[in-house]
Amino acid sequence: MTTFPSAESASCADSFGGSAAPVTVFGPDFPFGYDAWVKAPTGLGVLPAEALGREVAVIGGGIAGLVAAYELMRLGLRPVVYEAERLGGRLRSERFPLPTAHDDGASSDGSSEAVAELGGMRFPVSSTSFYHYLELLGLRTEPFPNPLTEAAGSTVIDLGGETWYAETLADLPDLFKEVAEAWDAALEREFGLSGLQEAIRTRDAQTLKSLWNKIVAAWDETSFYEFVSRAEEFADLSFRHREVFGQVGFGTGGWDSDFANSMLEILRVVVTECDSHQELVVGGVEQLPVGLWNRAVNDSPRWPKGTTLASLHTPRPDPSEASRTGTPRGAVASLRRLADGRIAVTETSGEVCSYDAVLATCQSWLLTTEIDCDESLFSQSLWMALDRTRYMQSSKTFVAVDHSFWKEIDPHTGRQVMSMTLTDRLTRGTYLFDNGPDQPGVICLTYSWMSDALKMLPYSAEKRAELAIRALEKIYPGLDIRSHIIGEPVTVSWESNPYFLGAFKGALPGHYRYNHRMYGHFMQEDMPDSERGIFLAGDSISFTPAWAEGAVQTALNAVWGILTHFGGRTHPENPGPGDRYPELGPVELPE
Ligand code: ARG
């Protein structure tokens, strides 16, 4: 296992001294140490005795819903989780249905580690709250085989019909270095990147806020492309440099799909190191949400030792192993405010339950599509934010292969026969997962966003795999990928699923105010009674969308909001996000 440097130093707030400390997702909009809050031995807070055991509806069993449900259970509330599809949300690991016996040496018991990560697959080590939960469950991580990393071994870059083979950036032509240097210099000159990161390393919230707040006001309305095309560092370079920047420019590459997004959004990614030092979860990240569902609490003032979220839910009538301890409730059809102020949650089955508090972690558009909501539950300005929030498309297609054949060395070139591949062709990114010698390997033939994902949208898994292989054959003429494939391809387009409508949020220029409204909604003291008691969390609400850390942090905001809603409070030595919000909350722009 690779140790993640951020995790050990995140154990208490005091250890964040000096610039050797890691960059973490500490703000920048709201520099609150969620990692320290959630790890503190004092716990997250205390509820009044009469609130213990009260039910809270949690809509959505993804990572935001399950982190919130787990922490609410620890506090002594009774979370009731509603899940329309499958626990895990966009942390979904599909196990390959491999043939049980294979002639050519593939695993014969079907129990290989061959998984396709359909949603989140690479987790930056700066995501210290997310890693807290991985550690809690003892899940192992390993470096993700991203372009130009040691874990990938080698990388092939294929742009405009030209192909380069590289192990590190130094192996590529000068053009690539010029692009990388222009980007670094532009970020430093315009935003003072190293100063922002130093404030994060030392957890100097005041300095970080004073730097970041100015950037927000000036940069919310500028697109990523405008920044790149106008920066003086790029001005003397060619258009080709900009194209190359878009295709391999920074981090994991392929960022031209984001050119229309707000520059603030992209800057957050860089400042918090979300697109570098990423790890995968061995055996599949879905083990995390499912693990939280089955994780016993031992320190709850209400629940006996050994209580799990699963055990708090009613078992299904059929006594099969998997369902013995209870399953979440089904899809939600409507949310209504009752005369007594409680909120009624109706399932598509027709069953109705009412609650003092409801947490909606689903994609925000579902509150106007799948779920029929009383309009009065949210202000019109919040509805504007929920509905304008913009989601990005993404598709992936995977195949299992008999073994990691790509590691074989071509005797003529002395290079691997196939590498992690970044290209401007249809596939965009191809990732190779080695599960050990004589084990089936997994190839993510294509992972793409936006227009490239839409090109795949109408097609079956077979057709998508065929299209991807055809593109790869142009890059690797003579390599027979097909002969290694075992079983059927696995594919996903999150935008075609009515419970997701996209893969992750990507804020457009001018969206900061929307994010601000949604993010701060857990602070409900000043809201009219008609809008209180319903909380929001998840990727839609996050300031760092497309990374699970944002889902976790917004879930923890909601936990603070719900704790307060039931008359509880945090420990004086371990203030929570709502306690620090008046002082450190995201800057408000004039409406
Ligand atoms: N975190 C996701 C990944 O590593 C998405 C990154 C892209 N984010 C974005 N806004 N385009 O693939």
Coordinates of C-alpha atoms and ligand atoms in Angstrom, one line a residue:
M1 CA 0.0 0.0 0.0
T2 CA 1.1 3.5 -0.7
T3 CA 0.9 5.6 2.3
F4 CA -0.9 8.9 1.7
P5 CA 1.2 11.7 3.3
S6 CA -1.8 13.8 4.1
A7 CA -3.5 11.2 6.2
E8 CA -1.1 10.9 9.1
S9 CA -0.5 14.6 9.4
A10 CA -4.3 15.2 9.4
S11 CA -4.8 13.5 12.7
C12 CA -4.9 16.8 14.7
A13 CA -5.0 20.4 13.8
D14 CA -1.7 21.1 15.6
S15 CA 0.3 19.0 13.2
F16 CA -0.2 21.4 10.3
G17 CA 2.8 23.5 10.9
G18 CA 5.6 24.4 8.5
S19 CA 5.6 24.1 4.7
A20 CA 6.5 20.4 4.7
A21 CA 2.8 19.9 5.5
P22 CA 0.8 18.6 2.6
V23 CA -1.6 20.5 0.4
T24 CA -5.2 19.3 1.2
V25 CA -8.7 20.2 0.2
F26 CA -8.8 22.9 2.9
G27 CA -11.1 25.4 1.4
P28 CA -10.2 27.5 -0.5
D29 CA -13.7 28.9 -0.4
F30 CA -14.4 27.8 3.2
P31 CA -11.1 26.9 4.9
F32 CA -12.4 24.6 7.6
G33 CA -10.5 21.5 8.6
Y34 CA -13.2 18.8 8.1
D35 CA -10.5 16.1 8.5
A36 CA -9.6 17.3 12.0
W37 CA -13.3 17.8 12.9
V38 CA -14.3 14.3 12.0
K39 CA -11.3 12.7 13.7
A40 CA -11.4 14.5 17.0
P41 CA -11.9 12.2 19.9
T42 CA -14.5 14.5 21.4
G43 CA -16.8 13.5 18.5
L44 CA -18.9 15.8 16.3
G45 CA -21.4 17.0 19.0
V46 CA -24.1 16.2 21.5
L47 CA -27.8 16.0 21.1
P48 CA -30.4 16.7 23.8
A49 CA -31.8 13.4 25.3
E50 CA -35.2 13.9 23.7
A51 CA -33.7 14.0 20.2
L52 CA -32.0 10.7 20.5
G53 CA -33.5 8.0 18.3
R54 CA -35.4 10.6 16.1
E55 CA -35.6 9.7 12.5
V56 CA -33.9 11.6 9.7
A57 CA -34.6 10.8 6.0
V58 CA -31.5 10.7 3.9
I59 CA -32.3 10.7 0.2
G60 CA -29.5 9.0 -1.8
G61 CA -27.1 6.2 -0.7
G62 CA -24.0 7.6 -2.4
I63 CA -21.0 8.7 -0.5
A64 CA -22.6 12.0 0.7
G65 CA -25.7 10.2 2.0
L66 CA -23.8 7.4 3.7
V67 CA -21.2 9.6 5.4
A68 CA -24.0 11.8 6.7
A69 CA -26.1 8.8 7.7
Y70 CA -23.1 7.1 9.5
E71 CA -22.3 10.2 11.4
L72 CA -25.9 11.0 12.3
M73 CA -26.2 7.4 13.6
R74 CA -23.1 7.9 15.7
L75 CA -24.7 11.1 17.1
G76 CA -27.7 9.1 18.2
L77 CA -30.2 9.9 15.4
R78 CA -31.9 7.2 13.3
P79 CA -31.1 7.8 9.6
V80 CA -33.6 6.3 7.1
V81 CA -31.8 5.9 3.8
Y82 CA -33.7 6.1 0.5
E83 CA -31.9 4.8 -2.5
A84 CA -33.5 4.5 -6.0
E85 CA -30.9 2.2 -7.5
R86 CA -27.9 0.8 -5.7
L87 CA -25.9 1.9 -2.7
G88 CA -22.7 3.7 -3.7
G89 CA -24.1 6.3 -6.1
R90 CA -21.3 7.3 -8.4
L91 CA -18.8 5.2 -6.5
R92 CA -19.8 2.2 -8.5
S93 CA -17.5 -0.8 -9.0
E94 CA -18.7 -3.3 -11.5
R95 CA -17.1 -6.7 -11.1
F96 CA -16.5 -8.4 -14.4
P97 CA -18.6 -11.5 -14.9
L98 CA -15.6 -13.6 -15.9
P99 CA -15.9 -17.1 -17.3
T100 CA -15.4 -19.6 -14.4
A101 CA -12.9 -21.7 -16.2
H102 CA -10.6 -20.3 -18.9
D103 CA -8.2 -22.2 -21.1
D104 CA -5.6 -19.6 -21.2
G105 CA -4.6 -19.2 -17.6
A106 CA -7.1 -16.6 -16.4
S107 CA -8.4 -16.8 -12.9
S108 CA -10.6 -19.9 -12.6
D109 CA -12.6 -19.1 -9.5
G110 CA -14.2 -15.9 -10.9
S111 CA -13.0 -14.0 -7.7
S112 CA -10.4 -11.8 -9.4
E113 CA -9.8 -8.2 -8.5
A114 CA -11.0 -7.3 -12.0
V115 CA -13.3 -4.4 -11.5
A116 CA -14.5 -1.6 -13.7
E117 CA -14.8 1.7 -11.7
L118 CA -17.7 3.3 -13.5
G119 CA -17.7 6.5 -11.5
G120 CA -15.0 7.9 -9.2
M121 CA -11.8 5.9 -9.8
R122 CA -8.8 8.1 -8.8
F123 CA -8.7 9.8 -5.5
P124 CA -6.3 12.6 -4.8
V125 CA -4.4 12.1 -1.5
S126 CA -5.3 15.7 -0.7
S127 CA -8.8 14.5 0.0
T128 CA -8.2 13.9 3.7
S129 CA -11.8 13.6 4.9
F130 CA -12.5 11.1 2.2
Y131 CA -9.4 9.1 3.1
H132 CA -10.4 9.3 6.8
Y133 CA -13.3 7.0 5.9
L134 CA -11.1 4.7 3.7
E135 CA -8.8 4.3 6.7
L136 CA -11.7 3.7 9.0
L137 CA -12.7 0.7 6.9
G138 CA -9.1 -0.4 6.4
L139 CA -9.3 -0.1 2.6
R140 CA -6.1 -0.3 0.7
T141 CA -5.0 2.2 -2.0
E142 CA -2.4 2.2 -4.7
P143 CA -1.1 4.8 -7.1
F144 CA -3.5 5.3 -10.1
P145 CA -1.9 4.7 -13.5
N146 CA -2.3 8.3 -14.7
P147 CA -0.4 9.7 -17.7
L148 CA 3.4 10.1 -17.2
T149 CA 3.3 8.6 -13.7
E150 CA 5.5 5.8 -12.4
A151 CA 2.3 3.7 -11.8
A152 CA 1.5 3.9 -15.5
G153 CA 5.1 2.8 -16.4
S154 CA 4.8 4.4 -19.8
T155 CA 2.5 6.8 -21.6
V156 CA 1.7 7.2 -25.3
I157 CA 0.5 10.6 -26.5
D158 CA -1.1 10.7 -29.9
L159 CA -2.2 14.1 -31.2
G160 CA -2.9 15.3 -34.7
G161 CA -1.7 12.0 -36.1
E162 CA 1.7 12.0 -34.3
T163 CA 2.6 9.6 -31.6
W164 CA 5.1 10.0 -28.8
Y165 CA 6.2 7.4 -26.2
A166 CA 7.3 8.7 -22.8
E167 CA 7.9 7.7 -19.3
T168 CA 8.2 11.2 -17.9
L169 CA 7.6 14.7 -19.2
A170 CA 11.3 14.9 -20.0
D171 CA 10.9 12.3 -22.7
L172 CA 8.5 14.5 -24.7
P173 CA 9.5 17.2 -27.3
D174 CA 10.1 20.8 -26.1
L175 CA 6.6 21.9 -27.1
F176 CA 5.2 19.9 -24.1
K177 CA 7.6 21.5 -21.7
E178 CA 6.8 25.0 -23.1
V179 CA 3.2 24.3 -22.5
A180 CA 3.8 23.1 -18.9
E181 CA 6.0 26.1 -18.1
A182 CA 3.5 28.6 -19.5
W183 CA 0.7 27.1 -17.4
D184 CA 2.8 27.2 -14.2
A185 CA 4.1 30.7 -14.8
A186 CA 0.6 32.0 -15.6
L187 CA -0.9 30.5 -12.4
E188 CA 1.9 32.0 -10.3
R189 CA 1.7 35.5 -11.9
E190 CA -2.0 35.8 -12.0
F191 CA -3.1 34.0 -8.8
G192 CA 0.1 33.6 -6.7
L193 CA -0.4 29.8 -6.6
S194 CA 2.5 29.1 -4.3
G195 CA 1.2 31.6 -1.7
L196 CA -2.3 30.0 -1.8
Q197 CA -0.8 26.6 -1.3
E198 CA 1.5 27.7 1.5
A199 CA -1.6 29.1 3.3
I200 CA -3.2 25.7 2.8
R201 CA -0.2 23.8 4.0
T202 CA 0.0 25.8 7.2
R203 CA -3.8 25.9 7.5
D204 CA -3.6 29.7 7.8
A205 CA -7.3 30.3 7.1
Q206 CA -7.2 34.1 7.4
T207 CA -4.4 34.5 4.9
L208 CA -6.0 32.0 2.5
K209 CA -9.3 33.8 2.7
S210 CA -7.8 37.2 2.1
L211 CA -6.0 35.9 -1.0
W212 CA -8.9 33.7 -2.3
N213 CA -11.7 36.2 -1.8
K214 CA -10.1 38.7 -4.2
I215 CA -9.7 36.0 -6.8
V216 CA -13.4 35.0 -6.5
A217 CA -14.6 38.5 -7.2
A218 CA -12.3 38.9 -10.2
W219 CA -12.4 35.5 -11.8
D220 CA -15.9 34.0 -11.3
E221 CA -17.0 35.3 -14.7
T222 CA -14.0 34.2 -16.8
S223 CA -13.9 30.9 -18.6
F224 CA -10.9 28.6 -18.4
Y225 CA -10.3 29.1 -22.1
E226 CA -10.3 32.9 -21.8
F227 CA -7.7 32.6 -19.1
V228 CA -5.4 30.4 -21.2
S229 CA -5.9 32.4 -24.4
R230 CA -5.3 35.8 -22.8
A231 CA -2.5 34.9 -20.4
E232 CA 0.7 36.6 -21.6
E233 CA 2.6 33.3 -21.0
F234 CA 0.6 31.7 -23.8
A235 CA 0.4 34.8 -26.0
D236 CA 3.8 34.3 -27.7
L237 CA 3.2 30.6 -28.2
S238 CA 1.2 29.1 -31.1
F239 CA -2.4 27.9 -31.2
R240 CA -0.9 24.4 -31.4
H241 CA 0.5 25.0 -27.9
R242 CA -3.0 25.7 -26.7
E243 CA -4.4 22.6 -28.3
V244 CA -1.7 20.5 -26.7
F245 CA -2.3 22.2 -23.4
G246 CA -6.0 21.3 -23.6
Q247 CA -5.2 17.7 -24.4
V248 CA -2.3 16.9 -22.0
G249 CA -1.8 20.2 -20.3
F250 CA -1.9 19.5 -16.6
G251 CA -2.6 16.7 -14.1
T252 CA -4.5 13.9 -15.7
G253 CA -4.9 15.5 -19.1
G254 CA -8.0 16.0 -21.3
W255 CA -8.9 19.3 -19.7
D256 CA -10.0 20.9 -23.0
S257 CA -13.4 19.4 -22.2
D258 CA -13.5 22.0 -19.4
F259 CA -12.5 25.0 -21.5
A260 CA -16.1 26.5 -21.1
N261 CA -16.0 26.1 -17.3
S262 CA -15.3 28.9 -14.9
M263 CA -11.6 29.6 -14.3
L264 CA -12.3 29.6 -10.6
E265 CA -13.4 26.0 -10.8
I266 CA -10.2 25.0 -12.5
L267 CA -8.1 27.0 -10.1
R268 CA -9.6 25.2 -7.1
V269 CA -8.5 21.9 -8.7
V270 CA -5.0 23.1 -9.0
V271 CA -4.8 24.8 -5.7
T272 CA -6.0 21.8 -3.8
E273 CA -4.0 19.3 -5.8
C274 CA -7.0 17.4 -6.8
D275 CA -5.6 16.4 -10.2
S276 CA -2.3 15.1 -8.9
H277 CA -1.2 12.2 -6.6
Q278 CA -4.2 10.1 -7.1
E279 CA -4.8 6.6 -5.8
L280 CA -7.2 3.8 -6.7
V281 CA -9.0 1.7 -4.1
V282 CA -7.9 -2.0 -4.4
G283 CA -10.9 -4.2 -5.1
G284 CA -13.1 -1.2 -6.0
V285 CA -14.1 2.0 -4.3
E286 CA -17.7 0.8 -3.9
Q287 CA -16.4 -1.0 -0.8
L288 CA -16.4 2.4 0.9
P289 CA -20.1 3.3 0.7
V290 CA -21.1 -0.3 1.3
G291 CA -18.6 -0.5 4.1
L292 CA -20.2 2.5 5.8
W293 CA -23.6 0.9 5.5
N294 CA -22.3 -2.2 7.3
R295 CA -20.0 -0.4 9.8
A296 CA -20.8 -0.9 13.4
V297 CA -20.8 2.1 15.8
N298 CA -19.4 1.6 19.3
D299 CA -19.6 5.1 20.7
S300 CA -23.2 6.2 20.1
P301 CA -25.2 7.6 23.0
R302 CA -28.3 6.0 21.6
W303 CA -27.4 2.8 19.8
P304 CA -26.0 -0.4 21.3
K305 CA -22.5 -1.5 20.3
G306 CA -22.6 -3.3 16.9
T307 CA -25.5 -1.2 15.5
T308 CA -25.1 -0.5 11.8
L309 CA -27.0 1.5 9.2
A310 CA -28.1 -1.9 7.7
S311 CA -29.4 -3.1 11.1
L312 CA -31.4 0.0 11.6
H313 CA -33.3 -0.7 8.4
T314 CA -36.0 -3.4 8.1
P315 CA -34.9 -6.7 6.6
R316 CA -36.4 -7.8 3.4
P317 CA -38.9 -10.6 3.6
D318 CA -36.6 -13.0 1.7
P319 CA -34.0 -14.4 4.1
S320 CA -31.1 -14.6 1.7
E321 CA -27.6 -13.7 3.1
A322 CA -27.3 -10.3 1.5
S323 CA -30.6 -9.0 2.7
R324 CA -30.7 -10.3 6.2
T325 CA -29.7 -7.0 7.9
G326 CA -32.0 -4.7 6.0
T327 CA -32.0 -2.7 2.8
P328 CA -32.5 1.0 2.2
R329 CA -35.9 2.3 1.3
G330 CA -36.7 2.8 -2.4
A331 CA -36.9 5.8 -4.7
V332 CA -38.5 9.0 -3.4
A333 CA -41.5 10.3 -5.4
S334 CA -42.4 13.4 -3.5
L335 CA -41.6 15.7 -0.6
R336 CA -44.4 17.7 1.1
R337 CA -44.5 20.1 4.0
L338 CA -47.2 18.9 6.4
A339 CA -49.4 21.2 8.5
D340 CA -47.4 20.3 11.7
G341 CA -44.2 21.4 10.0
R342 CA -42.8 18.0 9.4
I343 CA -41.8 16.8 5.9
A344 CA -43.5 13.8 4.3
V345 CA -41.4 11.6 2.1
T346 CA -43.4 9.4 -0.3
E347 CA -41.8 6.5 -2.0
T348 CA -42.6 5.5 -5.5
S349 CA -44.3 2.4 -3.9
G350 CA -46.7 4.8 -2.3
E351 CA -45.4 4.4 1.3
V352 CA -45.3 7.7 3.3
C353 CA -43.2 8.6 6.3
S354 CA -42.8 12.0 7.9
Y355 CA -39.6 13.5 9.4
D356 CA -38.4 16.5 11.3
A357 CA -35.4 16.6 9.0
V358 CA -34.7 15.4 5.5
L359 CA -31.3 15.4 3.8
A360 CA -31.3 15.4 0.0
T361 CA -28.0 14.2 -1.5
C362 CA -29.3 13.4 -5.0
Q363 CA -28.2 15.3 -8.0
S364 CA -29.9 18.7 -7.6
W365 CA -32.0 18.5 -10.8
L366 CA -33.8 15.5 -9.4
L367 CA -35.6 17.8 -7.1
T368 CA -37.5 19.0 -10.2
T369 CA -37.5 15.8 -12.2
E370 CA -37.8 12.5 -10.3
I371 CA -39.0 14.0 -7.0
D372 CA -42.2 16.1 -6.9
C373 CA -41.3 18.8 -4.3
D374 CA -43.4 21.4 -2.6
E375 CA -42.0 24.6 -4.2
S376 CA -42.2 26.3 -0.8
L377 CA -39.5 24.0 0.6
F378 CA -36.8 26.2 -0.9
S379 CA -36.6 29.9 -1.7
Q380 CA -36.8 30.9 -5.4
S381 CA -33.2 32.0 -5.3
L382 CA -32.2 28.5 -4.1
W383 CA -34.4 26.9 -6.8
M384 CA -32.5 29.0 -9.3
A385 CA -29.2 27.7 -8.0
L386 CA -30.4 24.0 -7.9
D387 CA -31.7 24.2 -11.5
R388 CA -28.9 26.2 -13.1
T389 CA -26.2 23.9 -11.6
R390 CA -24.6 22.3 -14.5
Y391 CA -23.6 18.7 -14.9
M392 CA -21.0 17.3 -17.3
Q393 CA -21.3 14.2 -19.4
S394 CA -18.9 11.3 -19.2
S395 CA -18.7 7.9 -20.6
K396 CA -16.4 4.9 -19.9
T397 CA -16.0 1.6 -21.6
F398 CA -14.1 -1.3 -20.1
V399 CA -13.0 -4.8 -21.1
A400 CA -11.3 -7.5 -19.1
V401 CA -8.3 -9.1 -20.8
D402 CA -6.6 -12.5 -20.2
H403 CA -3.5 -10.9 -18.7
S404 CA -1.6 -7.7 -18.6
F405 CA -0.3 -8.3 -22.2
W406 CA 0.6 -4.6 -22.6
K407 CA 3.7 -5.1 -20.4
E408 CA 5.3 -7.3 -23.0
I409 CA 8.3 -5.5 -24.6
D410 CA 8.4 -5.1 -28.4
P411 CA 11.8 -6.5 -29.4
H412 CA 12.1 -3.9 -32.3
T413 CA 11.4 -0.8 -30.2
G414 CA 12.4 -2.0 -26.7
R415 CA 9.1 -0.4 -25.5
Q416 CA 5.9 -1.8 -24.0
V417 CA 3.6 -3.0 -26.7
M418 CA 0.8 -0.7 -25.3
S419 CA 0.8 2.1 -22.8
M420 CA -1.5 4.4 -20.9
T421 CA -2.8 6.5 -23.9
L422 CA -3.9 10.1 -24.2
T423 CA -5.2 11.0 -27.6
D424 CA -7.3 13.5 -29.5
R425 CA -9.1 10.5 -31.1
L426 CA -12.4 9.3 -29.9
T427 CA -11.0 7.4 -26.9
R428 CA -9.3 10.4 -25.3
G429 CA -7.9 8.5 -22.3
T430 CA -7.1 4.7 -22.1
Y431 CA -6.1 3.3 -18.8
L432 CA -4.4 -0.1 -18.1
F433 CA -5.0 -2.0 -14.8
D434 CA -2.6 -4.7 -13.9
N435 CA -4.1 -7.2 -11.3
G436 CA -0.9 -9.2 -11.0
P437 CA 0.8 -11.9 -13.1
D438 CA -1.6 -14.6 -14.5
Q439 CA -4.6 -12.5 -13.4
P440 CA -7.0 -11.0 -15.8
G441 CA -6.2 -7.4 -16.5
V442 CA -8.7 -4.6 -17.1
I443 CA -8.5 -1.9 -19.8
C444 CA -10.6 1.2 -19.6
L445 CA -10.6 1.5 -23.4
T446 CA -12.0 5.0 -23.2
Y447 CA -12.8 7.6 -20.5
S448 CA -14.1 10.8 -22.0
W449 CA -16.1 13.9 -21.2
M450 CA -18.6 16.2 -22.9
S451 CA -18.7 16.0 -26.7
D452 CA -16.5 12.9 -26.7
A453 CA -18.9 11.2 -24.3
L454 CA -21.9 12.3 -26.4
K455 CA -20.4 10.6 -29.4
M456 CA -20.8 7.3 -27.6
L457 CA -24.2 8.0 -26.0
P458 CA -26.5 6.2 -28.5
Y459 CA -24.4 3.0 -28.8
S460 CA -24.3 -0.4 -27.1
A461 CA -21.4 -1.5 -25.1
E462 CA -20.2 -3.7 -28.0
K463 CA -20.3 -0.9 -30.5
R464 CA -18.5 1.5 -28.1
A465 CA -15.8 -1.1 -27.5
E466 CA -15.5 -1.6 -31.2
L467 CA -15.2 2.1 -31.9
A468 CA -12.6 2.5 -29.2
I469 CA -10.5 -0.5 -30.4
R470 CA -10.6 0.9 -34.0
A471 CA -9.2 4.2 -32.7
L472 CA -6.5 2.4 -30.7
E473 CA -5.5 0.3 -33.7
K474 CA -4.5 3.5 -35.5
I475 CA -2.2 4.3 -32.6
Y476 CA -0.9 0.7 -32.2
P477 CA -0.9 -0.7 -35.7
G478 CA -0.3 -4.4 -35.6
L479 CA -1.2 -4.9 -32.0
D480 CA -4.0 -7.4 -31.6
I481 CA -6.0 -6.1 -28.6
R482 CA -9.2 -8.1 -29.5
S483 CA -7.6 -11.5 -29.1
H484 CA -7.0 -10.8 -25.4
I485 CA -10.5 -9.7 -24.5
I486 CA -12.5 -12.1 -22.3
G487 CA -16.2 -11.6 -21.6
E488 CA -18.4 -8.7 -22.5
P489 CA -17.5 -5.0 -22.3
V490 CA -18.9 -2.9 -19.5
T491 CA -19.9 0.7 -20.2
V492 CA -21.6 3.7 -18.6
S493 CA -23.0 7.1 -19.6
W494 CA -24.1 8.7 -16.4
E495 CA -26.1 11.3 -18.3
S496 CA -28.5 8.7 -19.7
N497 CA -29.4 7.6 -16.1
P498 CA -32.5 9.4 -14.7
Y499 CA -31.0 9.3 -11.2
F500 CA -27.8 11.0 -12.2
L501 CA -28.2 13.0 -15.4
G502 CA -24.5 13.5 -15.7
A503 CA -21.2 12.4 -14.2
F504 CA -20.3 15.4 -12.0
K505 CA -20.9 19.1 -11.6
G506 CA -18.8 21.6 -13.6
A507 CA -19.5 25.2 -12.8
L508 CA -19.8 27.7 -15.7
P509 CA -18.7 31.3 -15.5
G510 CA -21.0 33.3 -13.3
H511 CA -22.1 30.3 -11.2
Y512 CA -20.3 31.2 -8.0
R513 CA -23.4 32.8 -6.5
Y514 CA -25.4 29.6 -7.1
N515 CA -22.8 27.5 -5.4
H516 CA -22.6 30.0 -2.5
R517 CA -26.4 29.7 -2.0
M518 CA -26.5 25.9 -2.0
Y519 CA -23.3 25.5 0.0
G520 CA -24.4 27.8 2.8
H521 CA -28.0 26.4 3.0
F522 CA -27.1 24.2 6.0
M523 CA -27.0 27.4 8.1
Q524 CA -30.7 27.7 8.7
E525 CA -31.1 30.0 11.8
D526 CA -32.2 33.0 9.7
M527 CA -34.5 31.1 7.3
P528 CA -38.3 31.1 7.5
D529 CA -39.8 28.0 9.1
S530 CA -41.3 27.0 5.8
E531 CA -37.8 26.4 4.4
R532 CA -36.2 24.8 7.4
G533 CA -35.5 21.1 8.1
I534 CA -34.6 20.2 4.5
F535 CA -30.8 19.9 4.0
L536 CA -28.6 19.4 0.9
A537 CA -25.3 17.7 0.3
G538 CA -23.3 16.0 -2.5
D539 CA -21.5 16.8 -5.6
S540 CA -24.1 19.4 -6.8
I541 CA -23.6 21.4 -3.6
S542 CA -19.8 21.1 -3.4
F543 CA -17.2 23.8 -4.3
T544 CA -14.9 21.0 -5.5
P545 CA -17.2 19.0 -7.7
A546 CA -16.0 15.9 -9.5
W547 CA -14.1 14.8 -6.4
A548 CA -15.6 12.7 -3.7
E549 CA -14.0 15.0 -1.0
G550 CA -16.6 17.7 -1.9
A551 CA -19.4 15.2 -1.4
V552 CA -17.9 14.2 2.0
Q553 CA -17.4 17.8 3.1
T554 CA -20.9 18.9 2.2
A555 CA -22.3 15.8 4.0
L556 CA -20.5 17.0 7.1
N557 CA -22.0 20.5 6.7
A558 CA -25.4 18.8 6.6
V559 CA -24.5 16.8 9.8
W560 CA -23.8 20.0 11.6
G561 CA -27.0 21.6 10.3
I562 CA -29.1 18.6 11.4
L563 CA -27.4 18.4 14.8
T564 CA -28.3 22.0 15.3
H565 CA -31.8 21.5 14.0
F566 CA -32.4 19.0 16.7
G567 CA -31.1 21.3 19.4
G568 CA -27.7 19.7 19.6
R569 CA -24.3 21.5 19.7
T570 CA -20.7 20.8 19.0
H571 CA -18.1 20.4 21.7
P572 CA -16.4 23.7 22.5
E573 CA -13.0 22.2 21.7
N574 CA -14.1 20.9 18.4
P575 CA -16.2 23.5 16.7
G576 CA -18.0 22.4 13.5
P577 CA -18.4 24.0 10.1
G578 CA -21.4 26.0 11.1
D579 CA -19.6 27.4 14.2
R580 CA -16.8 28.7 12.0
Y581 CA -18.9 29.8 9.1
P582 CA -19.7 33.4 10.1
E583 CA -15.9 34.0 10.3
L584 CA -14.6 31.8 7.5
G585 CA -17.5 31.1 5.2
P586 CA -17.2 31.7 1.4
V587 CA -17.2 35.4 0.3
E588 CA -20.6 36.7 -0.7
L589 CA -20.8 38.5 -4.0
P590 CA -23.4 41.2 -4.5
E591 CA -26.7 40.0 -5.9
Ligands
ARG1 N1 -12.4 13.7 -10.9 C1 -12.7 13.3 -12.2 C2 -11.6 12.5 -12.8 O1 -10.5 12.4 -12.2 C3 -13.2 14.3 -13.1 C4 -12.2 15.3 -13.4 C5 -12.6 16.2 -14.4 N2 -13.3 17.3 -13.8 C6 -13.8 18.2 -14.5 N3 -14.4 19.2 -14.0 N4 -13.8 18.0 -15.8 O2 -11.7 12.0 -13.9

